[in-house]
Short mmCIF file of N, CA, C and O in Angstrom, two decimals:
data_model
loop_
_atom_site.label_atom_id
_atom_site.label_comp_id
_atom_site.label_asym_id
_atom_site.label_seq_id
_atom_site.Cartn_x
_atom_site.Cartn_y
_atom_site.Cartn_z
N MET A 112 115.44 120.87 94.64
CA MET A 112 114.17 121.08 93.73
C MET A 112 113.31 119.83 93.54
O MET A 112 112.10 119.85 93.54
N ARG A 113 113.90 118.64 93.38
CA ARG A 113 113.11 117.38 93.24
C ARG A 113 112.33 116.99 94.46
O ARG A 113 111.10 116.61 94.41
N THR A 114 113.00 117.28 95.61
CA THR A 114 112.13 116.92 96.91
C THR A 114 110.96 117.79 97.06
O THR A 114 109.97 117.54 97.56
N ASP A 115 111.32 119.10 96.67
CA ASP A 115 109.87 120.07 96.65
C ASP A 115 108.87 119.60 95.74
O ASP A 115 107.70 119.65 96.13
N GLU A 116 109.45 119.18 94.66
CA GLU A 116 108.27 118.75 93.68
C GLU A 116 107.54 117.41 94.18
O GLU A 116 106.21 117.38 94.00
N ILE A 117 108.24 116.59 94.81
CA ILE A 117 107.61 115.43 95.46
C ILE A 117 106.68 115.82 96.54
O ILE A 117 105.53 115.48 96.62
N GLY A 118 107.11 116.76 97.42
CA GLY A 118 106.25 117.29 98.48
C GLY A 118 105.15 118.07 97.92
O GLY A 118 104.18 117.89 98.67
N ASN A 119 105.12 118.85 96.89
CA ASN A 119 104.12 119.40 96.41
C ASN A 119 102.98 118.79 95.61
O ASN A 119 101.92 118.86 95.43
N ASN A 120 103.57 117.50 94.89
CA ASN A 120 102.76 116.79 94.09
C ASN A 120 102.50 115.40 94.65
O ASN A 120 101.13 115.01 94.89
N VAL A 121 103.30 114.66 94.93
CA VAL A 121 103.10 113.19 95.31
C VAL A 121 102.61 113.14 96.87
O VAL A 121 101.69 112.41 96.93
N LEU A 122 103.22 113.74 97.64
CA LEU A 122 102.60 113.79 99.15
C LEU A 122 101.23 114.08 99.28
O LEU A 122 100.47 113.62 100.23
N LYS A 123 100.87 115.05 98.47
CA LYS A 123 99.62 115.72 98.64
C LYS A 123 98.55 114.63 98.17
O LYS A 123 97.29 114.62 98.53
N GLN A 124 98.91 113.64 97.30
CA GLN A 124 97.98 112.67 96.97
C GLN A 124 98.07 111.29 97.60
O GLN A 124 97.22 110.33 97.66
N ASP A 125 99.08 111.14 98.53
CA ASP A 125 99.22 109.90 99.34
C ASP A 125 98.33 110.01 100.54
O ASP A 125 98.37 110.84 101.48
N GLU A 126 97.34 108.98 100.49
CA GLU A 126 96.34 109.07 101.72
C GLU A 126 96.91 108.78 103.14
O GLU A 126 96.54 109.39 103.99
N GLU A 127 97.85 107.93 103.19
CA GLU A 127 98.47 107.49 104.40
C GLU A 127 99.10 108.73 105.03
O GLU A 127 99.22 109.34 106.17
N TYR A 128 100.04 109.57 104.13
CA TYR A 128 100.70 110.84 104.48
C TYR A 128 99.69 111.79 105.15
O TYR A 128 99.91 112.49 105.82
N GLN A 129 98.58 112.15 104.19
CA GLN A 129 97.56 113.03 104.61
C GLN A 129 96.95 112.73 106.01
O GLN A 129 96.60 113.54 106.77
N GLU A 130 96.69 111.46 106.13
CA GLU A 130 96.20 111.09 107.28
C GLU A 130 96.98 111.20 108.62
O GLU A 130 96.70 111.83 109.45
N LEU A 131 98.40 111.04 108.39
CA LEU A 131 99.16 111.29 109.37
C LEU A 131 99.32 112.80 109.72
O LEU A 131 99.28 113.36 110.87
N SER A 132 99.40 113.58 108.66
CA SER A 132 99.31 115.11 108.77
C SER A 132 98.19 115.59 109.64
O SER A 132 98.38 116.43 110.50
N LYS A 133 96.98 115.00 109.32
CA LYS A 133 95.81 115.44 110.12
C LYS A 133 95.88 115.11 111.63
O LYS A 133 95.40 115.83 112.41
N GLU A 134 96.62 113.93 111.91
CA GLU A 134 96.69 113.28 113.20
C GLU A 134 97.67 114.32 113.99
O GLU A 134 97.42 114.69 115.02
N LEU A 135 98.72 114.63 113.28
CA LEU A 135 99.64 115.57 114.00
C LEU A 135 99.24 116.89 114.26
O LEU A 135 99.39 117.51 115.41
N GLN A 136 98.36 117.33 113.30
CA GLN A 136 97.61 118.64 113.52
C GLN A 136 96.74 118.64 114.62
O GLN A 136 96.77 119.65 115.65
N SER A 137 95.91 117.51 114.79
CA SER A 137 95.05 117.38 115.91
C SER A 137 95.81 117.27 117.27
O SER A 137 95.45 118.10 118.30
N LEU A 138 96.81 116.68 117.26
CA LEU A 138 97.68 116.33 118.41
C LEU A 138 98.17 117.82 118.92
O LEU A 138 98.37 118.12 120.20
N LEU A 139 98.76 118.58 118.15
CA LEU A 139 99.34 119.77 118.21
C LEU A 139 98.35 120.70 118.88
O LEU A 139 98.56 121.38 119.69
N LYS A 140 97.07 120.74 118.32
CA LYS A 140 96.13 121.51 118.94
C LYS A 140 95.72 121.10 120.34
O LYS A 140 95.40 121.91 121.20
N GLU A 141 95.81 119.82 120.61
CA GLU A 141 95.57 119.44 122.00
C GLU A 141 96.74 119.72 122.82
O GLU A 141 96.41 120.19 124.12
N ILE A 142 97.98 119.75 122.40
CA ILE A 142 99.17 120.16 123.32
C ILE A 142 98.85 121.63 123.68
O ILE A 142 99.25 122.17 124.70
N PHE A 143 98.72 122.53 122.56
CA PHE A 143 98.40 123.78 122.68
C PHE A 143 97.22 124.14 123.82
O PHE A 143 97.45 125.00 124.53
N LYS A 144 96.20 123.32 123.97
CA LYS A 144 95.14 123.56 124.87
C LYS A 144 95.88 123.41 126.18
O LYS A 144 95.27 123.91 127.30
N CYS A 145 96.74 122.35 126.40
CA CYS A 145 97.20 121.99 127.75
C CYS A 145 98.39 122.97 128.21
O CYS A 145 98.78 122.82 129.32
N VAL A 146 99.01 123.85 127.30
CA VAL A 146 100.24 124.52 127.58
C VAL A 146 99.76 126.12 127.72
O VAL A 146 98.88 126.58 126.85
N PRO A 147 100.25 126.71 128.71
CA PRO A 147 99.87 128.17 128.85
C PRO A 147 100.26 128.90 127.50
O PRO A 147 101.24 128.64 126.85
N ILE A 148 99.63 129.94 127.09
CA ILE A 148 99.74 130.78 126.04
C ILE A 148 101.14 131.24 125.88
O ILE A 148 101.91 131.32 124.90
N ASP A 149 101.88 131.71 127.10
CA ASP A 149 103.25 132.24 126.95
C ASP A 149 104.15 131.33 126.60
O ASP A 149 105.20 131.60 126.35
N ARG A 150 103.99 129.89 126.58
CA ARG A 150 104.73 128.81 126.37
C ARG A 150 104.57 128.54 124.84
O ARG A 150 105.25 127.54 124.41
N HIS A 151 103.54 128.94 124.06
CA HIS A 151 103.25 128.52 122.87
C HIS A 151 104.45 128.71 121.91
O HIS A 151 104.72 127.99 121.04
N PRO A 152 105.32 129.96 122.04
CA PRO A 152 106.29 130.16 120.97
C PRO A 152 107.35 128.96 121.21
O PRO A 152 108.21 128.70 120.29
N THR A 153 107.48 128.42 122.35
CA THR A 153 108.38 127.34 122.61
C THR A 153 107.94 126.04 121.89
O THR A 153 108.77 125.46 121.08
N ILE A 154 106.77 125.89 121.75
CA ILE A 154 106.29 124.92 120.82
C ILE A 154 106.39 124.97 119.51
O ILE A 154 106.94 124.16 118.58
N PHE A 155 106.17 126.16 119.06
CA PHE A 155 106.33 126.66 117.61
C PHE A 155 107.84 126.43 117.28
O PHE A 155 108.26 125.98 116.15
N SER A 156 108.74 126.77 118.12
CA SER A 156 110.32 126.62 117.82
C SER A 156 110.57 125.34 117.67
O SER A 156 111.39 124.86 116.91
N TYR A 157 109.93 124.52 118.61
CA TYR A 157 110.43 123.25 118.53
C TYR A 157 110.05 122.41 117.26
O TYR A 157 110.65 121.85 116.57
N GLU A 158 108.69 122.87 116.84
CA GLU A 158 108.10 122.31 115.69
C GLU A 158 109.00 122.72 114.38
O GLU A 158 109.32 121.90 113.69
N GLU A 159 109.55 123.82 114.52
CA GLU A 159 110.14 124.42 113.32
C GLU A 159 111.54 123.61 113.19
O GLU A 159 111.98 123.38 112.21
N LYS A 160 112.16 123.48 114.36
CA LYS A 160 113.47 122.74 114.49
C LYS A 160 113.31 121.45 113.99
O LYS A 160 114.09 120.89 113.25
N GLU A 161 112.28 120.79 114.37
CA GLU A 161 111.92 119.43 114.04
C GLU A 161 111.87 119.27 112.46
O GLU A 161 112.35 118.32 111.83
N GLN A 162 111.11 120.23 111.84
CA GLN A 162 110.81 120.23 110.48
C GLN A 162 112.16 120.28 109.64
O GLN A 162 112.17 119.94 108.53
N ALA A 163 112.73 121.19 110.24
CA ALA A 163 114.12 121.57 109.62
C ALA A 163 115.11 120.53 109.46
O ALA A 163 115.77 120.19 108.61
N GLN A 164 115.15 119.82 110.64
CA GLN A 164 115.75 118.55 110.74
C GLN A 164 115.29 117.37 109.95
O GLN A 164 116.20 116.75 109.14
N LEU A 165 113.90 117.14 109.76
CA LEU A 165 113.42 116.29 108.97
C LEU A 165 113.70 116.64 107.36
O LEU A 165 114.09 115.71 106.61
N ALA A 166 113.71 117.80 107.11
CA ALA A 166 114.11 118.43 105.72
C ALA A 166 115.45 117.96 105.36
O ALA A 166 115.79 117.47 104.25
N LEU A 167 116.40 118.16 106.35
CA LEU A 167 117.88 117.91 105.96
C LEU A 167 118.15 116.53 106.02
O LEU A 167 118.88 116.09 104.98
N ALA A 168 117.47 115.62 106.73
CA ALA A 168 117.48 114.27 106.64
C ALA A 168 117.08 113.65 105.11
O ALA A 168 117.70 112.99 104.48
N ILE A 169 115.87 114.31 104.97
CA ILE A 169 115.36 113.87 103.42
C ILE A 169 116.52 114.52 102.35
O ILE A 169 116.67 113.55 101.48
N GLU A 170 117.04 115.54 102.38
CA GLU A 170 117.97 116.11 101.49
C GLU A 170 119.28 115.18 101.53
O GLU A 170 119.88 114.89 100.50
N ILE A 171 119.64 114.78 102.66
CA ILE A 171 121.01 114.02 102.75
C ILE A 171 120.65 112.49 102.18
O ILE A 171 121.45 112.00 101.54
N MET A 172 119.60 111.97 102.58
CA MET A 172 119.14 110.62 101.89
C MET A 172 118.96 110.71 100.36
O MET A 172 119.52 109.80 99.76
N TYR A 173 118.49 111.59 99.95
CA TYR A 173 118.22 112.00 98.48
C TYR A 173 119.55 111.98 97.78
O TYR A 173 119.84 111.39 96.89
N ARG A 174 120.42 112.84 98.32
CA ARG A 174 121.70 113.14 97.82
C ARG A 174 122.61 111.75 97.87
O ARG A 174 123.26 111.34 96.74
N GLN A 175 122.30 110.93 98.92
CA GLN A 175 123.05 109.65 99.06
C GLN A 175 122.47 108.62 97.93
O GLN A 175 123.27 107.94 97.29
N GLY A 176 121.23 108.87 97.85
CA GLY A 176 120.71 107.78 96.79
C GLY A 176 121.32 108.12 95.33
O GLY A 176 121.52 107.25 94.62
N LEU A 177 121.40 109.41 95.16
CA LEU A 177 122.00 109.84 93.69
C LEU A 177 123.32 109.41 93.67
O LEU A 177 123.76 108.59 92.80
N ILE A 178 124.05 109.53 94.72
CA ILE A 178 125.49 109.07 94.54
C ILE A 178 125.58 107.47 94.59
O ILE A 178 126.31 107.08 93.65
N ASP A 179 124.71 106.86 95.24
CA ASP A 179 124.69 105.40 95.15
C ASP A 179 124.30 104.84 93.84
O ASP A 179 124.70 103.97 93.25
N GLY A 180 123.23 105.78 93.10
CA GLY A 180 122.87 105.32 91.77
C GLY A 180 124.01 105.54 90.66
O GLY A 180 124.02 104.71 89.82
N VAL A 181 124.71 106.77 90.93
CA VAL A 181 125.77 106.81 89.97
C VAL A 181 126.80 105.89 90.20
O VAL A 181 127.41 105.17 89.23
N PHE A 182 127.21 105.28 91.50
CA PHE A 182 128.05 104.22 91.67
C PHE A 182 127.62 103.13 91.17
O PHE A 182 128.38 102.26 90.32
N LEU A 183 126.36 102.79 91.38
CA LEU A 183 125.80 101.38 90.84
C LEU A 183 125.94 101.39 89.21
O LEU A 183 126.43 100.36 88.67
N ASN A 184 125.76 102.59 88.66
CA ASN A 184 125.58 102.56 87.04
C ASN A 184 127.03 102.39 86.71
O ASN A 184 127.32 101.64 85.68
N ARG A 185 128.10 102.85 87.30
CA ARG A 185 129.45 102.72 86.84
C ARG A 185 129.96 101.28 87.03
O ARG A 185 130.45 100.69 86.16
N ARG A 186 129.63 100.77 88.15
CA ARG A 186 129.88 99.42 88.58
C ARG A 186 129.23 98.11 87.35
O ARG A 186 129.79 97.51 86.92
N LEU A 187 127.89 98.67 87.08
CA LEU A 187 127.33 97.88 86.09
C LEU A 187 127.96 98.08 84.84
O LEU A 187 128.01 97.01 84.06
N SER A 188 128.32 99.33 84.44
CA SER A 188 129.19 99.46 83.20
C SER A 188 130.37 98.87 83.17
O SER A 188 130.74 98.10 82.06
N GLU A 189 131.11 98.64 84.36
CA GLU A 189 132.34 97.89 84.24
C GLU A 189 132.10 96.42 84.08
O GLU A 189 132.90 95.77 83.34
N VAL A 190 131.11 95.75 84.71
CA VAL A 190 130.77 94.48 84.46
C VAL A 190 130.38 94.22 83.03
O VAL A 190 130.78 93.14 82.49
N MET A 191 129.64 95.14 82.55
CA MET A 191 129.07 94.75 81.08
C MET A 191 130.39 94.92 80.19
O MET A 191 130.40 94.00 79.26
N GLU A 192 131.12 95.85 80.36
CA GLU A 192 132.53 95.84 79.59
C GLU A 192 133.30 94.84 79.69
O GLU A 192 134.03 94.18 78.75
N ASN A 193 133.45 94.15 80.84
CA ASN A 193 134.41 92.99 81.30
C ASN A 193 133.74 91.86 80.65
O ASN A 193 134.46 90.89 80.02
N GLU A 194 132.41 91.54 80.62
CA GLU A 194 131.63 90.51 79.80
C GLU A 194 131.90 90.55 78.42
O GLU A 194 131.99 89.47 77.79
N ASP A 195 131.98 91.87 77.88
CA ASP A 195 132.32 91.81 76.41
C ASP A 195 133.66 91.47 76.02
O ASP A 195 133.83 91.02 74.86
N GLU A 196 134.50 91.41 76.77
CA GLU A 196 135.98 91.12 76.64
C GLU A 196 135.98 89.66 76.39
O GLU A 196 136.98 89.14 75.88
N PHE A 197 135.15 88.86 77.08
CA PHE A 197 135.29 87.33 76.95
C PHE A 197 134.65 86.82 75.84
O PHE A 197 134.00 86.59 75.01
#
């Protein structure tokens, strides 16, 4: 849910992201002009799979970041407890 929130709010305001998005759309239009209409579904399928892969990568990285944050918090708590013992 957090990645959806970021996608819907933060990315829409990021100029670099928006520029890349426009460039990708332009390139895709050019590709469609060069490819016969009967092959367009293949391009759509490729794009869908690529987007699904990217979404999965983002989800995995986000999850790993949360795990790393919890681990770091525990380690820092242990260090702070050990310092209090001295």
